[in-house]
Coordinates of C-alpha atoms and ligand atoms in Angstrom, one line a residue:
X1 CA 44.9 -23.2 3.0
X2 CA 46.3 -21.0 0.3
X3 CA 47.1 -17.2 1.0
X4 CA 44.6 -17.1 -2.2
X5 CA 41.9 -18.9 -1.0
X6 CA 42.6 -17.4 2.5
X7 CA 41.9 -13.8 0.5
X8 CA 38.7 -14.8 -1.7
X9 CA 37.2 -16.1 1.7
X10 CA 37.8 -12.8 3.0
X11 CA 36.2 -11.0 0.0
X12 CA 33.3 -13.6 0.7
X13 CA 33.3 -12.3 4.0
X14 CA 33.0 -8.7 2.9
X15 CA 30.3 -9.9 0.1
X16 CA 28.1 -11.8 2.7
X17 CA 28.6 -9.2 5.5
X18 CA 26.1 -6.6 3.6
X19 CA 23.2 -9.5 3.3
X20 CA 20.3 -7.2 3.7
X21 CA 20.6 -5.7 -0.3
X22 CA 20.6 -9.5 -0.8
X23 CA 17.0 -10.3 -0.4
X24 CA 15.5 -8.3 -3.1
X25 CA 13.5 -9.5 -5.8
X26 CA 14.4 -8.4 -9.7
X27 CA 12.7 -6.4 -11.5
X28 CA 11.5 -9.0 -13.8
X29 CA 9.9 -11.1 -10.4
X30 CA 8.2 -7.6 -9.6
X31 CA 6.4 -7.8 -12.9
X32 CA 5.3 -11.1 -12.4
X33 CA 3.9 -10.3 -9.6
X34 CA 2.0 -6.9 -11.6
X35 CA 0.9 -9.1 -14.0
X36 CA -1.0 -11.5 -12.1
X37 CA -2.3 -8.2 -10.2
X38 CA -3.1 -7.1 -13.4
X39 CA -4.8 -10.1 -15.0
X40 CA -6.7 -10.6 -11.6
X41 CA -8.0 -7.1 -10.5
X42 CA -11.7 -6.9 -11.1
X43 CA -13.7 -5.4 -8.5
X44 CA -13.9 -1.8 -7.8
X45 CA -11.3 -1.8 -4.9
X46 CA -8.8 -4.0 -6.5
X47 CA -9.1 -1.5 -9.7
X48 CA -8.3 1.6 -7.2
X49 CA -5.7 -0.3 -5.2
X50 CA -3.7 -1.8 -8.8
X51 CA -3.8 2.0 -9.8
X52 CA -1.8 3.1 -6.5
X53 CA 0.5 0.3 -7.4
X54 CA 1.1 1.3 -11.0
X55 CA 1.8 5.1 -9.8
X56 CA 3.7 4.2 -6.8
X57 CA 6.3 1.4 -8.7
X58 CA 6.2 2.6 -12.1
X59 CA 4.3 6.1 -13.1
X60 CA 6.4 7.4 -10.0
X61 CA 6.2 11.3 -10.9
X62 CA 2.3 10.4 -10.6
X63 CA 2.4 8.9 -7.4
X64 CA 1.4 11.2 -4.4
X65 CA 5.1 9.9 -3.0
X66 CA 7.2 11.7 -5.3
X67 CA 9.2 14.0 -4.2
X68 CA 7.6 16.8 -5.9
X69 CA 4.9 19.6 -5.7
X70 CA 1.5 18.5 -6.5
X71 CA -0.6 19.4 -8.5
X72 CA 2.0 17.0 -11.2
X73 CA 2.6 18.6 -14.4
X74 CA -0.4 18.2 -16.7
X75 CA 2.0 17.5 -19.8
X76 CA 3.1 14.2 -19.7
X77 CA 7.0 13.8 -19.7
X78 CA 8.2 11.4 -22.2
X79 CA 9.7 8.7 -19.7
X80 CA 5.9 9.0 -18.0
X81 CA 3.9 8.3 -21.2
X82 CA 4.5 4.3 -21.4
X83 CA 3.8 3.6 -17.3
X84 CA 0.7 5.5 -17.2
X85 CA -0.7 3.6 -20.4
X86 CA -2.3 1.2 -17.7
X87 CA -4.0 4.2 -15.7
X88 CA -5.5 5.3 -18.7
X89 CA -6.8 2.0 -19.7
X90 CA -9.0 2.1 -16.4
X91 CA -10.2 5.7 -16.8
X92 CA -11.4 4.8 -20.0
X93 CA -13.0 1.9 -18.9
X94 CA -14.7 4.2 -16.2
X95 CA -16.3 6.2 -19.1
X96 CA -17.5 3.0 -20.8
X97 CA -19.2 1.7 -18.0
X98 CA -21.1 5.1 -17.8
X99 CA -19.8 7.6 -15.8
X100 CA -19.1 11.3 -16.8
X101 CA -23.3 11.9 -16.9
X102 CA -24.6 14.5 -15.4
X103 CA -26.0 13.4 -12.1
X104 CA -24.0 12.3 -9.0
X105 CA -23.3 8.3 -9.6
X106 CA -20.3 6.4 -8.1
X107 CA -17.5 5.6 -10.6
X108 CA -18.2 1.7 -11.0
X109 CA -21.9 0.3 -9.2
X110 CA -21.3 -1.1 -6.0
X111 CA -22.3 -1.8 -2.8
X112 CA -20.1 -0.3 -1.2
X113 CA -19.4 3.9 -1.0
X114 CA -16.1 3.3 -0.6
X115 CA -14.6 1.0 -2.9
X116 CA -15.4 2.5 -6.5
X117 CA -14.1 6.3 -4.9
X118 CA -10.4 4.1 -5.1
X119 CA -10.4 4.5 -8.7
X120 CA -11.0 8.0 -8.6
X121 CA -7.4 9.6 -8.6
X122 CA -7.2 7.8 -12.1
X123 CA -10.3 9.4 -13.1
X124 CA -8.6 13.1 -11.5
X125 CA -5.5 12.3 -13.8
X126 CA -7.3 11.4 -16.8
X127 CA -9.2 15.0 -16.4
X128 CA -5.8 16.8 -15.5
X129 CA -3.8 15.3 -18.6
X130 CA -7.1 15.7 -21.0
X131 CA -6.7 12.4 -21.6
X132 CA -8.0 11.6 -25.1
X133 CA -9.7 15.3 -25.5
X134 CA -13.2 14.4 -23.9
X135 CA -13.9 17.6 -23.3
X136 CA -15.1 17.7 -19.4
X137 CA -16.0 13.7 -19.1
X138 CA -13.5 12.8 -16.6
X139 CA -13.9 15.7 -14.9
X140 CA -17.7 15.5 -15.5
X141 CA -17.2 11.4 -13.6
X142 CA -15.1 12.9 -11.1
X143 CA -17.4 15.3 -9.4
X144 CA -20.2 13.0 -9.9
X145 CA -18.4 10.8 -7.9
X146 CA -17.4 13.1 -5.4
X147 CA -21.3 15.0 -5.2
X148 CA -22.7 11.3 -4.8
X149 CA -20.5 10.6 -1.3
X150 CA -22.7 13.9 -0.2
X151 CA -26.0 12.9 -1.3
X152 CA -28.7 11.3 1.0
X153 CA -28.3 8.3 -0.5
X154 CA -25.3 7.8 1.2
X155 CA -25.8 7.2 5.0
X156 CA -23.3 9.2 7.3
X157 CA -22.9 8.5 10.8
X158 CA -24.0 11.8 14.0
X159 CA -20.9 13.2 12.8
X160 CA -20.8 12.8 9.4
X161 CA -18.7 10.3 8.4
X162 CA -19.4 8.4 5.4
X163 CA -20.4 5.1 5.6
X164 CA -18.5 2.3 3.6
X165 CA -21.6 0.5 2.7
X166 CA -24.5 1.6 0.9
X167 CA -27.5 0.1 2.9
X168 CA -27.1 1.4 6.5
X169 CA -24.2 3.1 8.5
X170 CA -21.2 1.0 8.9
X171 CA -17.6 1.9 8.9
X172 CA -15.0 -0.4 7.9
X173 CA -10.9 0.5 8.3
X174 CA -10.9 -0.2 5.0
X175 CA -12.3 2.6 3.6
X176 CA -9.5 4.9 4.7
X177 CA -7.5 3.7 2.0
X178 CA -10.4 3.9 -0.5
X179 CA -12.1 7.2 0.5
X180 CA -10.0 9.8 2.0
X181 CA -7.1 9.8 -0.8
X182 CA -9.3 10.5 -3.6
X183 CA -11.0 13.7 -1.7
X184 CA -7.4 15.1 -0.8
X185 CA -6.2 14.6 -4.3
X186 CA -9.6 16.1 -5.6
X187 CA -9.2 19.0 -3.7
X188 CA -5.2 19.6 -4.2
X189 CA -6.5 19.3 -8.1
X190 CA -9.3 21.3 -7.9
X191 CA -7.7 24.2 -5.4
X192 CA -10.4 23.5 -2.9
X193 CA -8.7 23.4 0.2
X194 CA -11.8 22.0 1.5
X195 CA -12.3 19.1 0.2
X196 CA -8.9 18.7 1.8
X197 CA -10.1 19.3 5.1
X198 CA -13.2 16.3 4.1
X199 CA -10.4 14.1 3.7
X200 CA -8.6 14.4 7.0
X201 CA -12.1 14.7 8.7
X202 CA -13.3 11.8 7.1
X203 CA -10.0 10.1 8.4
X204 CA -11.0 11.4 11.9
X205 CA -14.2 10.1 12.2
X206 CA -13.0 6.7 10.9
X207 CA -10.7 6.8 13.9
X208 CA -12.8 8.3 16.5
X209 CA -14.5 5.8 16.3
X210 CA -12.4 2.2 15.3
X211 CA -9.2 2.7 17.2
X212 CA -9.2 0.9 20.4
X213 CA -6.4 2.2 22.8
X214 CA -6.5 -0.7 24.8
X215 CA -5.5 -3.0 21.9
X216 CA -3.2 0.0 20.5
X217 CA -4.8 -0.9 17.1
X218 CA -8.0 -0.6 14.9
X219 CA -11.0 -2.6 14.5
X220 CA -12.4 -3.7 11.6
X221 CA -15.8 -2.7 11.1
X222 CA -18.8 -1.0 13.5
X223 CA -21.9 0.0 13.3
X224 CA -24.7 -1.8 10.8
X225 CA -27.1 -4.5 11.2
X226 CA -25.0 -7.2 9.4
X227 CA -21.2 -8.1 9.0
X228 CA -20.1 -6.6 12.0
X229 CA -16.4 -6.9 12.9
X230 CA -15.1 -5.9 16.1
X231 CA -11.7 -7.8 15.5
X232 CA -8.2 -6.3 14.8
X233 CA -8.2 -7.3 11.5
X234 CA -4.5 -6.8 10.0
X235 CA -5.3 -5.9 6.5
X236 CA -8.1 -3.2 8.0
X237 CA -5.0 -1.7 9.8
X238 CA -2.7 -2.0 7.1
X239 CA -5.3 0.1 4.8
X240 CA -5.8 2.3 7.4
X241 CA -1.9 3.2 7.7
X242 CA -1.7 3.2 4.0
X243 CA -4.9 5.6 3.3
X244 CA -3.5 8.2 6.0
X245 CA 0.4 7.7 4.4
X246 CA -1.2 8.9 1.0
X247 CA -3.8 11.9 2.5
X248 CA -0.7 13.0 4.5
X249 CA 1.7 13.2 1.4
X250 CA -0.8 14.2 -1.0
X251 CA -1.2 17.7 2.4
X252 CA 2.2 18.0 2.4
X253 CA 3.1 17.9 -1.3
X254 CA 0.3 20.5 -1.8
X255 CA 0.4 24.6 -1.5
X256 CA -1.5 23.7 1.7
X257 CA 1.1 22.1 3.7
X258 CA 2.2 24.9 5.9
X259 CA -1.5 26.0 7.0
X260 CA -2.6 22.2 7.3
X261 CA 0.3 21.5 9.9
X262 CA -2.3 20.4 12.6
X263 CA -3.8 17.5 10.5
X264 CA -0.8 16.6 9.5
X265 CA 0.8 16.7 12.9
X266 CA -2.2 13.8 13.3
X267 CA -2.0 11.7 10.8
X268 CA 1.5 11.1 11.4
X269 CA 0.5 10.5 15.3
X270 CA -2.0 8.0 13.5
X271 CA 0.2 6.4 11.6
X272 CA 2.9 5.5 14.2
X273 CA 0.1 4.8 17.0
X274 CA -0.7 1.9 14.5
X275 CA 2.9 0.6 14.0
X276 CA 3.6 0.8 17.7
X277 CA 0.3 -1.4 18.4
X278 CA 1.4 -4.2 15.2
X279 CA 5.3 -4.1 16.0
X280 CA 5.6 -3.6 19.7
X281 CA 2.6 -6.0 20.6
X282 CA 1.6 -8.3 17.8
X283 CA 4.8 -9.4 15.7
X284 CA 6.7 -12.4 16.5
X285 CA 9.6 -14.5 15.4
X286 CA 8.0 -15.4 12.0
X287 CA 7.9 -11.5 10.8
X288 CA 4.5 -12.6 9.5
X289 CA 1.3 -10.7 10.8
X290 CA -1.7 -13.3 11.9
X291 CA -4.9 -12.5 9.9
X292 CA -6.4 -10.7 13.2
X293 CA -3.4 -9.2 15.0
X294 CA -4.1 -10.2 18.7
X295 CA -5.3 -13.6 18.0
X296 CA -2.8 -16.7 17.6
X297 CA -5.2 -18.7 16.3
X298 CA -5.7 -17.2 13.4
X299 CA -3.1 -18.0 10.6
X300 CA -0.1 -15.8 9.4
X301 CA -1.1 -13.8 6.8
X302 CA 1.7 -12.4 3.7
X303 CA -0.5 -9.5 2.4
X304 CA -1.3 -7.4 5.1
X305 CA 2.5 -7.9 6.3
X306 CA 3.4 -7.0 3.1
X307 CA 1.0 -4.0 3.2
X308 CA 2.3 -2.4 6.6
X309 CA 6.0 -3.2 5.9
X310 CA 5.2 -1.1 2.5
X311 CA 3.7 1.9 5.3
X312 CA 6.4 1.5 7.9
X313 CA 9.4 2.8 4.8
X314 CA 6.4 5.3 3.7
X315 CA 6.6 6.7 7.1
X316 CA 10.2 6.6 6.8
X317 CA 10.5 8.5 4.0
X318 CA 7.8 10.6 4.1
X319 CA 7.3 11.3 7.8
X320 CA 10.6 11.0 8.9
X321 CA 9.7 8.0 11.1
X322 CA 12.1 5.3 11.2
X323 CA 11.2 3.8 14.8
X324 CA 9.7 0.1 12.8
X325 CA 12.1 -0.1 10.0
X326 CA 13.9 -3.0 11.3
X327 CA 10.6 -4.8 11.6
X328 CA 9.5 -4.2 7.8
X329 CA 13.1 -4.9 7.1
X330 CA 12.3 -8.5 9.0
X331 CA 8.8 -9.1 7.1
X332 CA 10.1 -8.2 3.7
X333 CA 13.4 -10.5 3.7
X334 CA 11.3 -12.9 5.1
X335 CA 8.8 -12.8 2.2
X336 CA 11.9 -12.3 -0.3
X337 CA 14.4 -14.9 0.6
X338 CA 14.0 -18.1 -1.3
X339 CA 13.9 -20.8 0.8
X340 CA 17.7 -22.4 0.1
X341 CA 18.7 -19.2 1.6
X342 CA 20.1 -15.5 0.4
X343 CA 22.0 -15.1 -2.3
X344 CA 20.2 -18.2 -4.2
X345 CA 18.0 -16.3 -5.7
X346 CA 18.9 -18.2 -9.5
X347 CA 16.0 -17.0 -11.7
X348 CA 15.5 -13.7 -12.2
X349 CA 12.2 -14.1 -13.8
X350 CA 10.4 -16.4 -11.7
X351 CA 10.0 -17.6 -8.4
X352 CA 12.0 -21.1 -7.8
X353 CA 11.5 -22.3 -4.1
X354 CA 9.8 -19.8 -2.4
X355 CA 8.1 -20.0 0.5
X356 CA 5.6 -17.2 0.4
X357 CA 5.6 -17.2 -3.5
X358 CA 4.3 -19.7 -6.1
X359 CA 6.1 -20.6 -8.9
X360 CA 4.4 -18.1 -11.3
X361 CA 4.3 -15.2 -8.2
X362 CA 1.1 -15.1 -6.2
X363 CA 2.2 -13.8 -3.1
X364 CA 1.3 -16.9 -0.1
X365 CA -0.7 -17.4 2.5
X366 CA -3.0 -15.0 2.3
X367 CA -6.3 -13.9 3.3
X368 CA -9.0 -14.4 1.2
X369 CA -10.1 -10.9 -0.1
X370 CA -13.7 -11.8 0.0
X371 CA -14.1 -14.5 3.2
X372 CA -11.6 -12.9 5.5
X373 CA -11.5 -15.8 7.7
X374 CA -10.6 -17.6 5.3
X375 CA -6.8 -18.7 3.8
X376 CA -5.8 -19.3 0.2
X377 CA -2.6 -21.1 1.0
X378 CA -1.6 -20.7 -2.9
X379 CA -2.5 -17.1 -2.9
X380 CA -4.3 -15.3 -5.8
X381 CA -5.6 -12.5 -4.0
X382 CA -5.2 -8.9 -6.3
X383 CA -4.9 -6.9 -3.3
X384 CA -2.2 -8.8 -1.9
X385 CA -0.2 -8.9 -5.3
X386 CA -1.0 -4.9 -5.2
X387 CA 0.7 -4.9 -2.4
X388 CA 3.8 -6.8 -2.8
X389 CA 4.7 -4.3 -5.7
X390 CA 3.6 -1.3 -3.0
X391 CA 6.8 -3.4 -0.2
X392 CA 8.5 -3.2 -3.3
X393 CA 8.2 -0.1 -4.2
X394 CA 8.5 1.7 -1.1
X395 CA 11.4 -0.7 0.0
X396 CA 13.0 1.0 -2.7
X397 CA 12.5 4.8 -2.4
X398 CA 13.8 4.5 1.1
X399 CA 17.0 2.8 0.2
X400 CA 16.9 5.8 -2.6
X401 CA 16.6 7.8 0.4
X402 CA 19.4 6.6 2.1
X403 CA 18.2 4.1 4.3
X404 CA 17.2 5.8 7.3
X405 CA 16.6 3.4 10.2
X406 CA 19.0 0.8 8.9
X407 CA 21.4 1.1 11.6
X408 CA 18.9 -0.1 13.7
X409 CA 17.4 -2.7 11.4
X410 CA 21.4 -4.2 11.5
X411 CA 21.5 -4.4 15.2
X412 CA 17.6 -5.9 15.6
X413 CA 17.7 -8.4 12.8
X414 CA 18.7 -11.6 14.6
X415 CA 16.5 -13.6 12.4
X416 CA 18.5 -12.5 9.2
X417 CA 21.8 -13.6 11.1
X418 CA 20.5 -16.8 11.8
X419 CA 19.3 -17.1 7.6
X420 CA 23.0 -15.5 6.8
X421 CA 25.6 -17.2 9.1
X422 CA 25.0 -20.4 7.8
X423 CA 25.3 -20.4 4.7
X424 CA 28.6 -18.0 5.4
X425 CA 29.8 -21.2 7.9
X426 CA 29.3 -23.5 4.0
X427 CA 31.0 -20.9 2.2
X428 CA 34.1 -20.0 4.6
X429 CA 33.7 -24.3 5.1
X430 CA 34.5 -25.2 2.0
X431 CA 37.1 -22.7 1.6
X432 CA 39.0 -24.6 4.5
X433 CA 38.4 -28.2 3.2
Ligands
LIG501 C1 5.4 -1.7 -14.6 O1 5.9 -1.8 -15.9 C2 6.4 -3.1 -16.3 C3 7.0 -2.9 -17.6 O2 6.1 -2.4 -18.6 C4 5.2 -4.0 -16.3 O3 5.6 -5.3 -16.7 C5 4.6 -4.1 -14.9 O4 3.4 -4.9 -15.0 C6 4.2 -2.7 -14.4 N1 3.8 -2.7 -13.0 C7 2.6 -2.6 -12.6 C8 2.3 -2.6 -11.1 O5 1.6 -2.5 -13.3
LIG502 C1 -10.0 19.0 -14.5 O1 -8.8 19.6 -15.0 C2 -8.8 21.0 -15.1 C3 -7.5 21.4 -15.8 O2 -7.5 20.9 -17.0 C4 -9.0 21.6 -13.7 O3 -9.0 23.0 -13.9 C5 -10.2 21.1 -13.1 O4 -10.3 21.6 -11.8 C6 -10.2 19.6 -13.1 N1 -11.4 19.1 -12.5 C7 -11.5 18.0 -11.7 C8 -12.8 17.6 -11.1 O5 -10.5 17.3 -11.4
LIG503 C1 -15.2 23.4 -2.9 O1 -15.8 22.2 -2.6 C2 -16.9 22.3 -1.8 C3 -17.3 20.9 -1.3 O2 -17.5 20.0 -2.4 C4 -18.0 23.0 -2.6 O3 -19.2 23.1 -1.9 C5 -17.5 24.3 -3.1 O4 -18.4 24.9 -4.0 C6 -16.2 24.2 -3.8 N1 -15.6 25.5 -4.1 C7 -15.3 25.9 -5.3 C8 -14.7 27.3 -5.4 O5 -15.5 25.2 -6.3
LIG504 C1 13.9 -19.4 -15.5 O1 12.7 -20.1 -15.5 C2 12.0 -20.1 -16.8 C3 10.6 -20.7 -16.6 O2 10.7 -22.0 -16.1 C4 12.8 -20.8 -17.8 O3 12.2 -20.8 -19.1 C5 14.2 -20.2 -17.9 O4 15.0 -20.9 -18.8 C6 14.9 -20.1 -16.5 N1 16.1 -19.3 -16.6 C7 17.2 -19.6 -16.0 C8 18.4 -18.7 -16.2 O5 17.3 -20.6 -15.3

């Protein structure tokens, strides 16, 4: 072996020994992955959850995760004005469908309360920026659909807390990523420090009553005559982690965050209580969450792994909780790495030999967004491309944060070694033959 040789195997070494920046998908894969979302995204939720992807990936001094004092600025700065072109497009199409008259109405019909609320921090932006000078019509749509969640026609449990379904009282985890977001940014908009408060009591009730300490994690849904769900579903508790992630930044971003300090102070608790629960009981040696947590006969499921990875670096950066980074580190190489290995990643702008990837980027196995037993085993779920691009994205303001946990995620990641020393033992192999 030549001293040459002897020295690029060393610089191999050196190249191979930081595998964990390896995994990551380029930009251009990212967007494949937004444009399926994008093409795709036609019910009420999947409208509300593409817009959180759009702020949080690309219209990022919109998102409630920037590092910034909210309310944003209400003049568009120039590098904003192209990403939020797709937020507008769905405010706009809010007003065509209807909304803005003068009566309370929901944003988009529906059956559920929930769902169509999602769209509404669109709706609060379009209003804020005076988005193509109509007067008070997104403003006019936006309290509309806020007065409507307090109208008799929407049931409310003893406490008060808003059902996620129209025809009788029913909560579903779900809606804490739908509901609670849109009153907190409504009232940070607004300067009405209580609909604030409605958002983290809202959050409250929903976990009063579907956390189950024994299990450490949430249920799906209670209450109602039909549809009932008392199972740990693992999209309901990656929503539910999300929604809080978002109320809690949107509190601590706002002129409020010193005198809200208790609700904050429980959301966090709420967060982690959830990631302890998924992490320390549920996750296993294929980094891939089962469609109901507890349950092993249920199959592994890509987009509610992808969804909690995407909270656990959210609670990293914006809670200063980095106790599960080394798991979302696991779950997002694993969804990331083709399947010849790191550093094969050839084709930047599509998806050769993935495993949890088609060709043309639906992000696989997944639940099925509307038969939740159910597995789509080539993907095409919105939701799940939505939140791909939210791993991404928050993947990616926690490395710009400087990576807290990693340290951690080095020493834990035995599963990355085992993906990583082989294809080291070919390289350094070949330099010896
Ligand atoms: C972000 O912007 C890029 C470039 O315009 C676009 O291709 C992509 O679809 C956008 N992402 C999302 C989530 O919409
Ligand atoms: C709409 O925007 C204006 C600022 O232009 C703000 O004063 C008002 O509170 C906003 N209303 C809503 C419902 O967001
Ligand atoms: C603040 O919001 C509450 C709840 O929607 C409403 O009753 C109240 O009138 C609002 N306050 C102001 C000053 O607009
Ligand atoms: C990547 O894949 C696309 C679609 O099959 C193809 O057109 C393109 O030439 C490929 N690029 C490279 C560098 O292999």
């Amino acid at each position: 072996m030549k001293a040459s040789s002897r020295l690029a195997g060393a610089v191999a070494l050196a190249f191979l020994a930081q595998p964990i920046a390896a995994q990551e998908l380029a930009e251009e894969q990212v967007n494949l992955i937004s444009s399926r979302l994008a093409a795709s995204s036609r019910r009420s939720w999947e409208i509300g959850t593409r817009a959180q992807a759009i702020l949080e990936h690309n219209a990022t001094r919109y998102s409630v995760f920037a590092n910034n004092d909210l309310p944003p600025p209400s003049n568009i700065p120039g590098d904003q004005q192209g990403p939020l072109n797709p937020i507008w497009d769905i405010a706009r199409q809010v007003l065509q469908n209807g909304a803005g008259g003068n009566d309370p109405a929901p944003l988009l019909g529906d059956s559920s309360v929930a769902d169509p609320a999602s769209i509404g921090v669109a709706v609060l932006l379009a209003n804020w920026t005076n988005l193509d000078q109509k007067d008070d019509q997104y403003e006019r749509a936006a309290r509309n659909q806020l007065n409507f969640l307090y109208t008799d026609r929407v049931p409310k449990n003893g406490d008060g807390a808003i059902s996620h379904r129209l025809e009788d009282v029913q909560l579903w985890s779900d809606a804490v990523f739908m509901l609670p977001p849109f009153l907190a940014y409504y009232g940070v908009i607004t300067d009405n420090k209580t609909v604030v408060d409605q958002a983290y009591n809202q959050i409250r009730l929903y976990h009063d009553q579907l956390y189950d300490k024994s299990a450490g994690v949430w249920r799906h849904i209670v209450g109602g005559s039909s549809d009932a769900d008392n199972g740990y579903w693992a999209t309901g508790n990656a929503w539910a982690a999300a929604g809080m992630l978002r109320v809690y930044a949107t509190i601590d971003h706002s002129k409020w965050s010193g005198k809200m300090k208790n609700e904050k102070k429980d959301l966090k608790k709420w967060v982690e209580e959830i990631h302890k629960g998924v992490y320390d009981r549920y996750f296993d040696g294929e980094n891939i969450l089962r469609n109901y947590l507890n349950d092993p006969n249920t199959f592994y499921d890509a987009a509610s792994t992808a969804l909690m990875a995407a909270s656990v670096y959210r609670a990293s950066t914006v809670m200063d909780i980095h106790t599960y980074v080394p798991y979302a580190e696991r779950s997002r190489i694993t969804l990331f790495t083709p399947n010849s290995g790191p550093w094969t990643n050839q084709n930047w702008t599509r998806f050769t030999d993935y495993e949890y990837f088609t060709t043309d980027g639906w992000l696989r196995p997944v639940v099925n967004p509307t038969s939740i037993k159910e597995k789509l085993d080539d993907g095409q779920s919105p939701e799940a491309q939505a939140f791909a691009v939210m791993m991404h994205s928050a993947w990616r303001d926690w490395r710009w944060a400087g990576e807290k946990g990693k340290n951690a995620a080095d020493r834990a990641l035995g599963s990355c070694a085992a993906v990583v020393i082989p294809s080291l033992a070919v390289i350094l192999g070949s330099f010896l033959i």
